[in-house]
């Protein structure tokens, strides 16, 4: 069975985490989705690109989550989430998925 690319896992975690938090009105559930996808992506990053790259991509993942909040005030919530998810997906693909 083919693995889901880490870029898809990471982007899905950001979008899915926000969606779950918004639709259930329980931020903690969104946080669980965000954290679970982040952990799964980090494991794939470590396997495919090494610990250093996994650390850098994990920082980018957390920074994207944090950065989506002020960005949402300028462009709206969903555009902000999709924008940062796309940026993380692109970085993940360039560093880890492109090789595989």
CSV table of N, CA and C in Angstrom, one decimal, residues 11-99:
chain,number,residue,atom,x,y,z
A,11,UNK,N,-0.4,19.3,5.4
A,11,UNK,CA,-1.5,20.3,4.9
A,11,UNK,C,-2.8,19.8,5.5
A,12,UNK,N,-3.1,18.5,5.4
A,12,UNK,CA,-4.3,18.0,6.0
A,12,UNK,C,-4.5,18.3,7.5
A,13,UNK,N,-3.4,18.2,8.2
A,13,UNK,CA,-3.4,18.5,9.6
A,13,UNK,C,-3.8,19.9,9.9
A,14,UNK,N,-3.3,20.8,9.1
A,14,UNK,CA,-3.6,22.3,9.3
A,14,UNK,C,-5.0,22.6,8.9
A,15,UNK,N,-5.5,22.1,7.8
A,15,UNK,CA,-6.8,22.3,7.3
A,15,UNK,C,-7.8,21.5,8.2
A,16,UNK,N,-7.5,20.3,8.4
A,16,UNK,CA,-8.4,19.4,9.2
A,16,UNK,C,-8.5,19.9,10.7
A,17,UNK,N,-7.4,20.3,11.2
A,17,UNK,CA,-7.5,20.8,12.6
A,17,UNK,C,-8.3,22.0,12.7
A,18,UNK,N,-8.2,23.0,11.8
A,18,UNK,CA,-9.1,24.1,11.8
A,18,UNK,C,-10.5,23.8,11.6
A,19,UNK,N,-10.8,22.9,10.6
A,19,UNK,CA,-12.1,22.5,10.3
A,19,UNK,C,-12.8,21.8,11.5
A,20,UNK,N,-12.1,20.9,12.1
A,20,UNK,CA,-12.7,20.2,13.3
A,20,UNK,C,-13.0,21.2,14.4
A,21,UNK,N,-12.0,22.1,14.7
A,21,UNK,CA,-12.2,23.1,15.7
A,21,UNK,C,-13.4,24.0,15.4
A,22,UNK,N,-13.5,24.4,14.2
A,22,UNK,CA,-14.6,25.3,13.8
A,22,UNK,C,-16.0,24.6,13.8
A,23,UNK,N,-16.0,23.4,13.3
A,23,UNK,CA,-17.3,22.8,13.1
A,23,UNK,C,-17.8,22.1,14.4
A,24,UNK,N,-16.9,21.7,15.3
A,24,UNK,CA,-17.4,21.1,16.6
A,24,UNK,C,-17.4,22.2,17.7
A,25,UNK,N,-16.9,23.4,17.4
A,25,UNK,CA,-16.8,24.4,18.4
A,25,UNK,C,-15.9,24.0,19.6
A,26,UNK,N,-15.1,23.0,19.4
A,26,UNK,CA,-14.2,22.5,20.5
A,26,UNK,C,-12.7,22.6,20.0
A,27,UNK,N,-12.1,23.7,20.4
A,27,UNK,CA,-10.7,23.9,19.9
A,27,UNK,C,-9.8,22.8,20.3
A,28,UNK,N,-10.0,22.1,21.4
A,28,UNK,CA,-9.2,21.0,21.8
A,28,UNK,C,-9.2,19.9,20.8
A,29,UNK,N,-10.3,19.6,20.3
A,29,UNK,CA,-10.4,18.6,19.2
A,29,UNK,C,-9.6,18.9,18.0
A,30,UNK,N,-9.7,20.2,17.6
A,30,UNK,CA,-8.9,20.6,16.5
A,30,UNK,C,-7.4,20.5,16.8
A,31,UNK,N,-7.1,20.8,18.0
A,31,UNK,CA,-5.7,20.7,18.5
A,31,UNK,C,-5.2,19.2,18.4
A,32,UNK,N,-6.1,18.3,18.7
A,32,UNK,CA,-5.7,16.9,18.6
A,32,UNK,C,-5.4,16.5,17.2
A,33,UNK,N,-6.3,16.9,16.3
A,33,UNK,CA,-6.1,16.6,14.9
A,33,UNK,C,-4.8,17.3,14.4
A,34,UNK,N,-4.5,18.5,14.7
A,34,UNK,CA,-3.3,19.2,14.4
A,34,UNK,C,-2.1,18.5,14.9
A,35,UNK,N,-2.1,18.1,16.2
A,35,UNK,CA,-1.0,17.5,16.8
A,35,UNK,C,-0.7,16.1,16.2
A,36,UNK,N,-1.8,15.3,16.0
A,36,UNK,CA,-1.6,14.0,15.4
A,36,UNK,C,-1.0,14.0,14.0
A,37,UNK,N,-1.6,14.9,13.2
A,37,UNK,CA,-1.0,15.0,11.8
A,37,UNK,C,0.4,15.5,11.8
A,38,UNK,N,0.7,16.4,12.7
A,38,UNK,CA,2.1,17.0,12.8
A,38,UNK,C,3.0,15.9,13.2
A,39,UNK,N,2.6,15.0,14.2
A,39,UNK,CA,3.5,13.9,14.6
A,39,UNK,C,3.7,12.9,13.5
A,40,UNK,N,2.6,12.6,12.8
A,40,UNK,CA,2.8,11.7,11.7
A,40,UNK,C,3.7,12.2,10.6
A,41,UNK,N,3.5,13.5,10.3
A,41,UNK,CA,4.3,14.1,9.2
A,41,UNK,C,5.8,14.2,9.7
A,42,UNK,N,6.0,14.5,11.0
A,42,UNK,CA,7.4,14.6,11.5
A,42,UNK,C,8.1,13.2,11.4
A,43,UNK,N,7.4,12.2,11.7
A,43,UNK,CA,7.9,10.8,11.6
A,43,UNK,C,8.4,10.6,10.1
A,44,UNK,N,7.5,10.9,9.2
A,44,UNK,CA,7.8,10.7,7.8
A,44,UNK,C,9.0,11.6,7.4
A,45,UNK,N,9.0,12.8,7.8
A,45,UNK,CA,10.1,13.7,7.5
A,45,UNK,C,11.5,13.1,8.0
A,46,UNK,N,11.4,12.6,9.2
A,46,UNK,CA,12.7,12.0,9.8
A,46,UNK,C,13.1,10.8,9.0
A,47,UNK,N,12.2,10.0,8.6
A,47,UNK,CA,12.5,8.8,7.8
A,47,UNK,C,13.1,9.2,6.4
A,48,UNK,N,12.5,10.2,5.8
A,48,UNK,CA,12.9,10.5,4.4
A,48,UNK,C,14.0,11.5,4.3
A,49,UNK,N,14.1,12.4,5.3
A,49,UNK,CA,15.1,13.5,5.1
A,49,UNK,C,16.0,13.7,6.2
A,50,UNK,N,15.9,12.9,7.3
A,50,UNK,CA,16.7,13.0,8.5
A,50,UNK,C,16.2,13.9,9.6
A,51,UNK,N,16.9,13.9,10.7
A,51,UNK,CA,16.4,14.6,11.9
A,51,UNK,C,16.4,16.1,11.7
A,52,UNK,N,17.5,16.6,11.1
A,52,UNK,CA,17.6,18.1,10.9
A,52,UNK,C,16.5,18.6,10.1
A,53,UNK,N,16.2,18.0,9.0
A,53,UNK,CA,15.1,18.4,8.1
A,53,UNK,C,13.8,18.3,8.8
A,54,UNK,N,13.6,17.2,9.6
A,54,UNK,CA,12.3,17.0,10.3
A,54,UNK,C,12.1,18.1,11.4
A,55,UNK,N,13.2,18.5,12.0
A,55,UNK,CA,13.1,19.6,13.0
A,55,UNK,C,12.7,20.9,12.3
A,56,UNK,N,13.4,21.2,11.2
A,56,UNK,CA,13.1,22.4,10.5
A,56,UNK,C,11.6,22.4,10.0
A,57,UNK,N,11.2,21.3,9.4
A,57,UNK,CA,9.8,21.3,8.9
A,57,UNK,C,8.8,21.3,10.1
A,58,UNK,N,9.1,20.7,11.2
A,58,UNK,CA,8.2,20.8,12.4
A,58,UNK,C,8.1,22.2,12.8
A,59,UNK,N,9.2,23.0,12.9
A,59,UNK,CA,9.1,24.4,13.2
A,59,UNK,C,8.3,25.1,12.2
A,60,UNK,N,8.4,24.8,10.9
A,60,UNK,CA,7.6,25.5,9.9
A,60,UNK,C,6.1,25.2,10.1
A,61,UNK,N,5.8,23.9,10.5
A,61,UNK,CA,4.4,23.5,10.7
A,61,UNK,C,3.8,24.3,11.9
A,62,UNK,N,4.5,24.4,13.0
A,62,UNK,CA,4.0,25.2,14.1
A,62,UNK,C,3.9,26.7,13.8
A,63,UNK,N,4.9,27.2,13.1
A,63,UNK,CA,4.9,28.6,12.7
A,63,UNK,C,3.8,28.9,11.7
A,64,UNK,N,3.4,28.0,10.9
A,64,UNK,CA,2.3,28.1,10.0
A,64,UNK,C,1.0,28.2,10.8
A,65,UNK,N,0.9,27.3,11.7
A,65,UNK,CA,-0.3,27.4,12.6
A,65,UNK,C,-0.4,28.7,13.3
A,66,UNK,N,0.7,29.1,13.9
A,66,UNK,CA,0.7,30.4,14.7
A,66,UNK,C,0.4,31.6,13.7
A,67,UNK,N,1.1,31.5,12.5
A,67,UNK,CA,1.0,32.6,11.6
A,67,UNK,C,-0.4,32.7,10.9
A,68,UNK,N,-1.1,31.7,10.9
A,68,UNK,CA,-2.4,31.7,10.3
A,68,UNK,C,-3.4,32.6,11.1
A,69,UNK,N,-3.2,32.8,12.3
A,69,UNK,CA,-4.1,33.6,13.2
A,69,UNK,C,-4.0,35.1,12.8
A,70,UNK,N,-2.8,35.7,12.8
A,70,UNK,CA,-2.8,37.1,12.4
A,70,UNK,C,-3.2,37.3,10.9
A,71,UNK,N,-2.8,36.3,10.1
A,71,UNK,CA,-3.1,36.4,8.6
A,71,UNK,C,-4.6,36.3,8.4
A,72,UNK,N,-5.3,35.6,9.2
A,72,UNK,CA,-6.8,35.5,9.1
A,72,UNK,C,-7.5,36.8,9.3
A,73,UNK,N,-6.9,37.7,10.1
A,73,UNK,CA,-7.4,39.0,10.3
A,73,UNK,C,-7.4,39.9,9.1
A,74,UNK,N,-6.4,39.5,8.2
A,74,UNK,CA,-6.3,40.3,7.0
A,74,UNK,C,-7.0,39.7,5.8
A,75,UNK,N,-7.0,38.4,5.7
A,75,UNK,CA,-7.6,37.8,4.5
A,75,UNK,C,-8.8,36.9,4.8
A,76,UNK,N,-9.1,36.6,6.0
A,76,UNK,CA,-10.2,35.7,6.4
A,76,UNK,C,-9.6,34.4,6.8
A,77,UNK,N,-10.4,33.6,7.6
A,77,UNK,CA,-9.9,32.4,8.2
A,77,UNK,C,-9.5,31.3,7.2
A,78,UNK,N,-10.5,30.9,6.4
A,78,UNK,CA,-10.2,29.8,5.4
A,78,UNK,C,-9.1,30.2,4.4
A,79,UNK,N,-9.0,31.4,3.9
A,79,UNK,CA,-7.9,31.7,3.0
A,79,UNK,C,-6.6,31.6,3.7
A,80,UNK,N,-6.5,32.1,5.0
A,80,UNK,CA,-5.3,32.0,5.7
A,80,UNK,C,-4.9,30.5,6.0
A,81,UNK,N,-5.8,29.7,6.4
A,81,UNK,CA,-5.5,28.3,6.6
A,81,UNK,C,-5.0,27.6,5.4
A,82,UNK,N,-5.7,27.8,4.2
A,82,UNK,CA,-5.3,27.2,3.0
A,82,UNK,C,-3.9,27.7,2.5
A,83,UNK,N,-3.7,29.0,2.8
A,83,UNK,CA,-2.4,29.6,2.4
A,83,UNK,C,-1.2,29.0,3.1
A,84,UNK,N,-1.4,28.9,4.5
A,84,UNK,CA,-0.3,28.4,5.2
A,84,UNK,C,-0.1,26.8,5.0
A,85,UNK,N,-1.3,26.2,4.8
A,85,UNK,CA,-1.2,24.7,4.5
A,85,UNK,C,-0.5,24.5,3.2
A,86,UNK,N,-0.7,25.3,2.2
A,86,UNK,CA,0.0,25.2,0.9
A,86,UNK,C,1.5,25.5,1.1
A,87,UNK,N,1.8,26.4,1.9
A,87,UNK,CA,3.2,26.7,2.1
A,87,UNK,C,4.0,25.6,2.8
A,88,UNK,N,3.3,25.0,3.8
A,88,UNK,CA,3.9,23.8,4.5
A,88,UNK,C,4.0,22.6,3.5
A,89,UNK,N,3.0,22.4,2.7
A,89,UNK,CA,3.0,21.3,1.8
A,89,UNK,C,4.1,21.5,0.8
A,90,UNK,N,4.3,22.7,0.3
A,90,UNK,CA,5.4,22.9,-0.7
A,90,UNK,C,6.7,22.7,0.0
A,91,UNK,N,6.9,23.2,1.2
A,91,UNK,CA,8.2,23.0,1.9
A,91,UNK,C,8.4,21.5,2.1
A,92,UNK,N,7.4,20.8,2.6
A,92,UNK,CA,7.5,19.4,2.8
A,92,UNK,C,7.8,18.6,1.6
A,93,UNK,N,7.2,18.9,0.5
A,93,UNK,CA,7.5,18.2,-0.8
A,93,UNK,C,8.9,18.5,-1.2
A,94,UNK,N,9.3,19.7,-1.1
A,94,UNK,CA,10.7,20.1,-1.6
A,94,UNK,C,11.8,19.4,-0.8
A,95,UNK,N,11.5,19.3,0.5
A,95,UNK,CA,12.6,18.7,1.4
A,95,UNK,C,12.5,17.2,1.5
A,96,UNK,N,11.3,16.6,1.6
A,96,UNK,CA,11.2,15.2,1.9
A,96,UNK,C,10.5,14.4,0.9
A,97,UNK,N,9.4,14.8,0.3
A,97,UNK,CA,8.7,14.0,-0.7
A,97,UNK,C,9.2,13.9,-2.0
A,98,UNK,N,9.9,14.9,-2.5
A,98,UNK,CA,10.4,14.9,-3.9
A,98,UNK,C,11.4,13.8,-4.1
A,99,UNK,N,12.1,13.4,-3.1
A,99,UNK,CA,13.1,12.3,-3.3
A,99,UNK,C,12.5,10.9,-3.4
